[in-house]
Amino acid sequence: MATAAQWLEGARPRTLPLAFAPVIIGSAAAFGLGSFAPVNAVLAAVVSVLLQVGVNYANDYSDGIRGTDDERVGPLRLTGSGAAEPRQVKLAAFASFGVAMLAGLVLIILSGAWFGLLVGVGCIAAAWGYTGGKNPYGYRGLGDVFVFVFFGLVATLGTTFTQADRLSAAAWVGAVCTGLIATALLMANNVRDIPTDSVVGKKTLAVRLGDTAARASYVVMLAVAILLPLLLSPTYPWILLVLLLVPVCVVPIRLMLTGDKRASLIPVLKQTGLINLAFSLLFAAGIVLTVVLA
């Protein structure tokens, strides 16, 4: 029987900044439109976090029963390590999805964005299909697309729309940026797992690109994410605050480009997650300060 600490580790708390970042950015974009709604923002955060936890447990279960995690470098996996029964991990995933759906339903009712019902169903289907089912798309190199679309575009734009009932250039730019950073984190994770994933036939984008190109793609994604907000500077001058992250990115980039041991890439996951959270806060501050000081 897994301990509470092991269940917490299995939820992969280091990935949770990926859930908060799009909500912060989307809420800031709504503020820029004069329509910030705190209750809706909190509900969006609950949905985003529980979907992230659900995805993490679902991946743990699916990879575990396939044997993908039998020889793994990195944090504990409940199923692969035998700490928890596969059925328990699967139930934890669906429990997380269930509560996320309830919070999402309340958000839809409050905002009147009824199309969100279809979006929610799509999110759950995509979350499970990543590594679950007979033909998981995460094993075909499409996991990065899922992360960019759902933890970047959908989460950010959905947050803005359920508060402002419309979108803005800031919402779109922020969505692309946080999606790229989230995808960079996944790339770092998959570069670390290239040897084991290749053996079991899990053809992630990192496996398809190869070690060198996959590492380079991490750098490109971070660079684009940090520089793209400059397009908003004529409207939101304070958005230049995101450039403070440039020196912060040096350490994980160096590790990605020079780390010859797989274990040396583990810190990159936490660092990239924190970069995403810091980016969202600086991006939001840039919008809020511009509006408040105007």
Short mmCIF file of N, CA and C in Angstrom, two decimals, residues 135-250:
data_model
loop_
_atom_site.label_atom_id
_atom_site.label_comp_id
_atom_site.label_asym_id
_atom_site.label_seq_id
_atom_site.Cartn_x
_atom_site.Cartn_y
_atom_site.Cartn_z
N ASN A 135 -3.97 2.52 -28.63
CA ASN A 135 -3.07 3.22 -29.55
C ASN A 135 -2.77 4.63 -29.03
N PRO A 136 -2.04 4.73 -27.91
CA PRO A 136 -1.79 6.04 -27.30
C PRO A 136 -0.97 6.96 -28.20
N TYR A 137 -1.43 8.19 -28.35
CA TYR A 137 -0.73 9.09 -29.26
C TYR A 137 0.60 9.58 -28.69
N GLY A 138 0.77 9.48 -27.37
CA GLY A 138 2.05 9.83 -26.77
C GLY A 138 3.17 8.92 -27.21
N TYR A 139 2.80 7.70 -27.66
CA TYR A 139 3.80 6.74 -28.13
C TYR A 139 4.12 6.94 -29.60
N ARG A 140 3.44 7.91 -30.22
CA ARG A 140 3.67 8.19 -31.64
C ARG A 140 4.27 9.58 -31.86
N GLY A 141 4.73 10.21 -30.79
CA GLY A 141 5.39 11.50 -30.91
C GLY A 141 4.45 12.68 -30.93
N LEU A 142 3.17 12.48 -30.53
CA LEU A 142 2.19 13.56 -30.56
C LEU A 142 1.91 14.14 -29.18
N GLY A 143 2.59 13.65 -28.16
CA GLY A 143 2.37 14.16 -26.81
C GLY A 143 2.71 15.64 -26.69
N ASP A 144 3.71 16.08 -27.42
CA ASP A 144 4.12 17.48 -27.37
C ASP A 144 3.02 18.38 -27.93
N VAL A 145 2.33 17.89 -28.96
CA VAL A 145 1.21 18.65 -29.51
C VAL A 145 0.10 18.78 -28.49
N PHE A 146 -0.21 17.69 -27.78
CA PHE A 146 -1.22 17.70 -26.74
C PHE A 146 -0.90 18.74 -25.66
N VAL A 147 0.35 18.73 -25.20
CA VAL A 147 0.74 19.66 -24.14
C VAL A 147 0.62 21.10 -24.61
N PHE A 148 1.09 21.39 -25.81
CA PHE A 148 1.03 22.75 -26.32
C PHE A 148 -0.42 23.22 -26.48
N VAL A 149 -1.26 22.37 -27.03
CA VAL A 149 -2.65 22.75 -27.29
C VAL A 149 -3.45 22.89 -26.00
N PHE A 150 -3.38 21.86 -25.13
CA PHE A 150 -4.27 21.84 -23.97
C PHE A 150 -3.71 22.60 -22.77
N PHE A 151 -2.41 22.50 -22.51
CA PHE A 151 -1.83 23.23 -21.37
C PHE A 151 -1.28 24.58 -21.78
N GLY A 152 -1.44 24.92 -23.05
CA GLY A 152 -1.07 26.24 -23.53
C GLY A 152 -2.28 26.98 -24.03
N LEU A 153 -2.75 26.63 -25.22
CA LEU A 153 -3.84 27.36 -25.85
C LEU A 153 -5.17 27.21 -25.12
N VAL A 154 -5.60 25.98 -24.90
CA VAL A 154 -6.93 25.75 -24.32
C VAL A 154 -7.02 26.32 -22.90
N ALA A 155 -6.04 26.02 -22.06
CA ALA A 155 -6.10 26.47 -20.67
C ALA A 155 -6.05 28.00 -20.56
N THR A 156 -5.18 28.62 -21.32
CA THR A 156 -5.03 30.08 -21.24
C THR A 156 -6.23 30.80 -21.85
N LEU A 157 -6.56 30.44 -23.08
CA LEU A 157 -7.66 31.11 -23.77
C LEU A 157 -8.99 30.81 -23.09
N GLY A 158 -9.13 29.60 -22.58
CA GLY A 158 -10.35 29.26 -21.85
C GLY A 158 -10.51 30.10 -20.60
N THR A 159 -9.41 30.33 -19.90
CA THR A 159 -9.45 31.17 -18.70
C THR A 159 -9.89 32.58 -19.04
N THR A 160 -9.30 33.13 -20.09
CA THR A 160 -9.66 34.50 -20.50
C THR A 160 -11.12 34.58 -20.94
N PHE A 161 -11.55 33.64 -21.75
CA PHE A 161 -12.90 33.71 -22.30
C PHE A 161 -13.96 33.55 -21.23
N THR A 162 -13.74 32.70 -20.24
CA THR A 162 -14.75 32.49 -19.19
C THR A 162 -14.82 33.67 -18.22
N GLN A 163 -13.92 34.63 -18.38
CA GLN A 163 -13.99 35.85 -17.57
C GLN A 163 -14.41 37.06 -18.40
N ALA A 164 -13.89 37.14 -19.63
CA ALA A 164 -14.12 38.35 -20.44
C ALA A 164 -15.09 38.14 -21.59
N ASP A 165 -15.42 36.88 -21.88
CA ASP A 165 -16.32 36.54 -22.99
C ASP A 165 -15.73 36.94 -24.35
N ARG A 166 -14.44 37.16 -24.39
CA ARG A 166 -13.73 37.46 -25.64
C ARG A 166 -12.25 37.25 -25.40
N LEU A 167 -11.47 37.33 -26.48
CA LEU A 167 -10.03 37.11 -26.38
C LEU A 167 -9.29 38.36 -26.84
N SER A 168 -7.99 38.37 -26.59
CA SER A 168 -7.16 39.51 -26.97
C SER A 168 -5.82 39.01 -27.49
N ALA A 169 -5.05 39.94 -28.06
CA ALA A 169 -3.71 39.58 -28.53
C ALA A 169 -2.85 39.10 -27.37
N ALA A 170 -3.00 39.72 -26.21
CA ALA A 170 -2.22 39.31 -25.04
C ALA A 170 -2.55 37.88 -24.64
N ALA A 171 -3.83 37.51 -24.71
CA ALA A 171 -4.23 36.14 -24.37
C ALA A 171 -3.59 35.14 -25.34
N TRP A 172 -3.61 35.46 -26.63
CA TRP A 172 -3.04 34.55 -27.63
C TRP A 172 -1.53 34.42 -27.48
N VAL A 173 -0.85 35.54 -27.31
CA VAL A 173 0.61 35.50 -27.16
C VAL A 173 0.98 34.74 -25.88
N GLY A 174 0.30 35.05 -24.79
CA GLY A 174 0.58 34.35 -23.54
C GLY A 174 0.32 32.86 -23.64
N ALA A 175 -0.74 32.49 -24.36
CA ALA A 175 -1.07 31.08 -24.53
C ALA A 175 0.02 30.34 -25.29
N VAL A 176 0.51 30.95 -26.35
CA VAL A 176 1.57 30.33 -27.13
C VAL A 176 2.84 30.19 -26.29
N CYS A 177 3.16 31.22 -25.54
CA CYS A 177 4.40 31.21 -24.75
C CYS A 177 4.38 30.15 -23.66
N THR A 178 3.30 30.12 -22.87
CA THR A 178 3.25 29.14 -21.79
C THR A 178 3.15 27.73 -22.35
N GLY A 179 2.51 27.59 -23.51
CA GLY A 179 2.46 26.29 -24.17
C GLY A 179 3.83 25.82 -24.60
N LEU A 180 4.64 26.73 -25.09
CA LEU A 180 6.00 26.38 -25.51
C LEU A 180 6.86 25.97 -24.33
N ILE A 181 6.73 26.69 -23.22
CA ILE A 181 7.54 26.34 -22.04
C ILE A 181 7.11 24.98 -21.49
N ALA A 182 5.80 24.73 -21.46
CA ALA A 182 5.30 23.43 -21.01
C ALA A 182 5.81 22.31 -21.92
N THR A 183 5.83 22.57 -23.21
CA THR A 183 6.32 21.58 -24.17
C THR A 183 7.82 21.36 -24.00
N ALA A 184 8.54 22.44 -23.67
CA ALA A 184 9.97 22.31 -23.41
C ALA A 184 10.23 21.41 -22.21
N LEU A 185 9.38 21.53 -21.18
CA LEU A 185 9.53 20.66 -20.01
C LEU A 185 9.31 19.21 -20.39
N LEU A 186 8.28 18.95 -21.19
CA LEU A 186 8.05 17.58 -21.65
C LEU A 186 9.22 17.08 -22.46
N MET A 187 9.80 17.95 -23.30
CA MET A 187 10.95 17.55 -24.10
C MET A 187 12.12 17.16 -23.21
N ALA A 188 12.37 17.94 -22.16
CA ALA A 188 13.46 17.61 -21.24
C ALA A 188 13.22 16.25 -20.60
N ASN A 189 11.98 16.01 -20.20
CA ASN A 189 11.62 14.72 -19.60
C ASN A 189 11.87 13.58 -20.59
N ASN A 190 11.47 13.79 -21.83
CA ASN A 190 11.58 12.72 -22.83
C ASN A 190 13.01 12.51 -23.33
N VAL A 191 13.81 13.57 -23.32
CA VAL A 191 15.23 13.40 -23.67
C VAL A 191 15.89 12.49 -22.63
N ARG A 192 15.56 12.72 -21.38
CA ARG A 192 16.10 11.86 -20.32
C ARG A 192 15.72 10.40 -20.51
N ASP A 193 14.52 10.17 -21.06
CA ASP A 193 14.00 8.80 -21.19
C ASP A 193 14.23 8.18 -22.56
N ILE A 194 15.01 8.82 -23.43
CA ILE A 194 15.21 8.29 -24.78
C ILE A 194 15.68 6.82 -24.77
N PRO A 195 16.67 6.45 -23.97
CA PRO A 195 17.13 5.05 -24.01
C PRO A 195 16.05 4.04 -23.66
N THR A 196 15.32 4.30 -22.58
CA THR A 196 14.29 3.34 -22.15
C THR A 196 13.07 3.39 -23.06
N ASP A 197 12.69 4.58 -23.52
CA ASP A 197 11.53 4.69 -24.41
C ASP A 197 11.79 3.98 -25.73
N SER A 198 13.00 4.09 -26.24
CA SER A 198 13.34 3.45 -27.50
C SER A 198 13.20 1.94 -27.41
N VAL A 199 13.60 1.38 -26.28
CA VAL A 199 13.57 -0.07 -26.10
C VAL A 199 12.14 -0.60 -26.12
N VAL A 200 11.20 0.13 -25.50
CA VAL A 200 9.82 -0.35 -25.40
C VAL A 200 8.94 0.14 -26.54
N GLY A 201 9.53 0.84 -27.50
CA GLY A 201 8.76 1.29 -28.66
C GLY A 201 7.94 2.54 -28.44
N LYS A 202 8.28 3.32 -27.42
CA LYS A 202 7.59 4.59 -27.17
C LYS A 202 8.30 5.67 -27.99
N LYS A 203 7.75 5.97 -29.16
CA LYS A 203 8.42 6.89 -30.08
C LYS A 203 7.98 8.34 -29.81
N THR A 204 8.47 8.88 -28.71
CA THR A 204 8.19 10.29 -28.41
C THR A 204 8.86 11.17 -29.45
N LEU A 205 8.52 12.45 -29.44
CA LEU A 205 9.16 13.37 -30.38
C LEU A 205 10.66 13.41 -30.13
N ALA A 206 11.07 13.30 -28.86
CA ALA A 206 12.50 13.29 -28.55
C ALA A 206 13.19 12.09 -29.19
N VAL A 207 12.53 10.93 -29.15
CA VAL A 207 13.09 9.72 -29.77
C VAL A 207 13.18 9.92 -31.28
N ARG A 208 12.14 10.50 -31.87
CA ARG A 208 12.12 10.69 -33.32
C ARG A 208 13.17 11.71 -33.77
N LEU A 209 13.35 12.78 -32.99
CA LEU A 209 14.32 13.80 -33.36
C LEU A 209 15.75 13.33 -33.15
N GLY A 210 15.94 12.50 -32.14
CA GLY A 210 17.29 12.12 -31.75
C GLY A 210 17.80 13.03 -30.64
N ASP A 211 18.79 12.56 -29.91
CA ASP A 211 19.25 13.25 -28.71
C ASP A 211 19.67 14.69 -28.98
N THR A 212 20.52 14.92 -29.97
CA THR A 212 21.06 16.26 -30.20
C THR A 212 19.99 17.25 -30.62
N ALA A 213 19.16 16.88 -31.59
CA ALA A 213 18.12 17.78 -32.08
C ALA A 213 17.05 18.03 -31.01
N ALA A 214 16.75 17.02 -30.22
CA ALA A 214 15.75 17.18 -29.17
C ALA A 214 16.23 18.18 -28.12
N ARG A 215 17.49 18.10 -27.77
CA ARG A 215 18.05 19.05 -26.80
C ARG A 215 18.01 20.47 -27.37
N ALA A 216 18.35 20.61 -28.65
CA ALA A 216 18.33 21.93 -29.29
C ALA A 216 16.92 22.50 -29.33
N SER A 217 15.92 21.64 -29.53
CA SER A 217 14.54 22.12 -29.60
C SER A 217 14.09 22.72 -28.27
N TYR A 218 14.62 22.20 -27.17
CA TYR A 218 14.32 22.76 -25.85
C TYR A 218 14.77 24.22 -25.80
N VAL A 219 15.97 24.49 -26.28
CA VAL A 219 16.52 25.84 -26.28
C VAL A 219 15.67 26.77 -27.15
N VAL A 220 15.29 26.29 -28.32
CA VAL A 220 14.49 27.10 -29.24
C VAL A 220 13.14 27.46 -28.62
N MET A 221 12.50 26.48 -28.00
CA MET A 221 11.18 26.74 -27.40
C MET A 221 11.26 27.77 -26.28
N LEU A 222 12.26 27.65 -25.43
CA LEU A 222 12.43 28.64 -24.36
C LEU A 222 12.70 30.02 -24.93
N ALA A 223 13.57 30.09 -25.92
CA ALA A 223 13.94 31.39 -26.50
C ALA A 223 12.73 32.08 -27.12
N VAL A 224 11.95 31.34 -27.89
CA VAL A 224 10.76 31.93 -28.53
C VAL A 224 9.77 32.39 -27.46
N ALA A 225 9.59 31.58 -26.43
CA ALA A 225 8.63 31.92 -25.38
C ALA A 225 9.00 33.21 -24.66
N ILE A 226 10.28 33.41 -24.42
CA ILE A 226 10.72 34.61 -23.69
C ILE A 226 10.69 35.85 -24.58
N LEU A 227 10.95 35.68 -25.87
CA LEU A 227 11.06 36.83 -26.77
C LEU A 227 9.74 37.23 -27.42
N LEU A 228 8.82 36.29 -27.59
CA LEU A 228 7.56 36.58 -28.28
C LEU A 228 6.74 37.70 -27.62
N PRO A 229 6.72 37.82 -26.30
CA PRO A 229 5.95 38.90 -25.67
C PRO A 229 6.40 40.30 -26.07
N LEU A 230 7.60 40.42 -26.64
CA LEU A 230 8.06 41.74 -27.08
C LEU A 230 7.11 42.33 -28.11
N LEU A 231 6.36 41.48 -28.80
CA LEU A 231 5.38 41.96 -29.77
C LEU A 231 4.29 42.79 -29.10
N LEU A 232 4.09 42.56 -27.82
CA LEU A 232 3.03 43.28 -27.08
C LEU A 232 3.53 44.57 -26.45
N SER A 233 4.83 44.82 -26.51
CA SER A 233 5.40 45.97 -25.80
C SER A 233 4.84 47.33 -26.22
N PRO A 234 4.43 47.53 -27.49
CA PRO A 234 3.82 48.83 -27.81
C PRO A 234 2.53 49.09 -27.03
N THR A 235 1.78 48.04 -26.74
CA THR A 235 0.54 48.18 -25.99
C THR A 235 0.76 48.06 -24.49
N TYR A 236 1.63 47.12 -24.11
CA TYR A 236 1.92 46.86 -22.70
C TYR A 236 3.43 47.00 -22.47
N PRO A 237 3.93 48.21 -22.27
CA PRO A 237 5.38 48.42 -22.11
C PRO A 237 5.99 47.60 -20.97
N TRP A 238 5.24 47.39 -19.90
CA TRP A 238 5.77 46.67 -18.75
C TRP A 238 5.94 45.17 -19.03
N ILE A 239 5.47 44.71 -20.18
CA ILE A 239 5.63 43.30 -20.52
C ILE A 239 7.10 42.94 -20.68
N LEU A 240 7.95 43.96 -20.83
CA LEU A 240 9.39 43.73 -20.95
C LEU A 240 9.97 43.10 -19.69
N LEU A 241 9.18 43.05 -18.63
CA LEU A 241 9.63 42.38 -17.39
C LEU A 241 9.99 40.92 -17.64
N VAL A 242 9.40 40.30 -18.64
CA VAL A 242 9.69 38.88 -18.90
C VAL A 242 11.15 38.67 -19.27
N LEU A 243 11.82 39.72 -19.74
CA LEU A 243 13.24 39.59 -20.10
C LEU A 243 14.12 39.31 -18.89
N LEU A 244 13.59 39.52 -17.68
CA LEU A 244 14.33 39.19 -16.47
C LEU A 244 14.62 37.70 -16.38
N LEU A 245 13.89 36.91 -17.15
CA LEU A 245 14.06 35.47 -17.11
C LEU A 245 15.23 34.99 -17.97
N VAL A 246 15.76 35.85 -18.80
CA VAL A 246 16.85 35.43 -19.69
C VAL A 246 18.01 34.80 -18.93
N PRO A 247 18.56 35.46 -17.89
CA PRO A 247 19.67 34.81 -17.17
C PRO A 247 19.24 33.57 -16.40
N VAL A 248 17.95 33.51 -16.00
CA VAL A 248 17.45 32.35 -15.26
C VAL A 248 17.44 31.11 -16.15
N CYS A 249 17.25 31.32 -17.44
CA CYS A 249 17.18 30.19 -18.39
C CYS A 249 18.54 29.59 -18.69
N VAL A 250 19.61 30.28 -18.33
CA VAL A 250 20.96 29.83 -18.68
C VAL A 250 21.27 28.46 -18.06
#
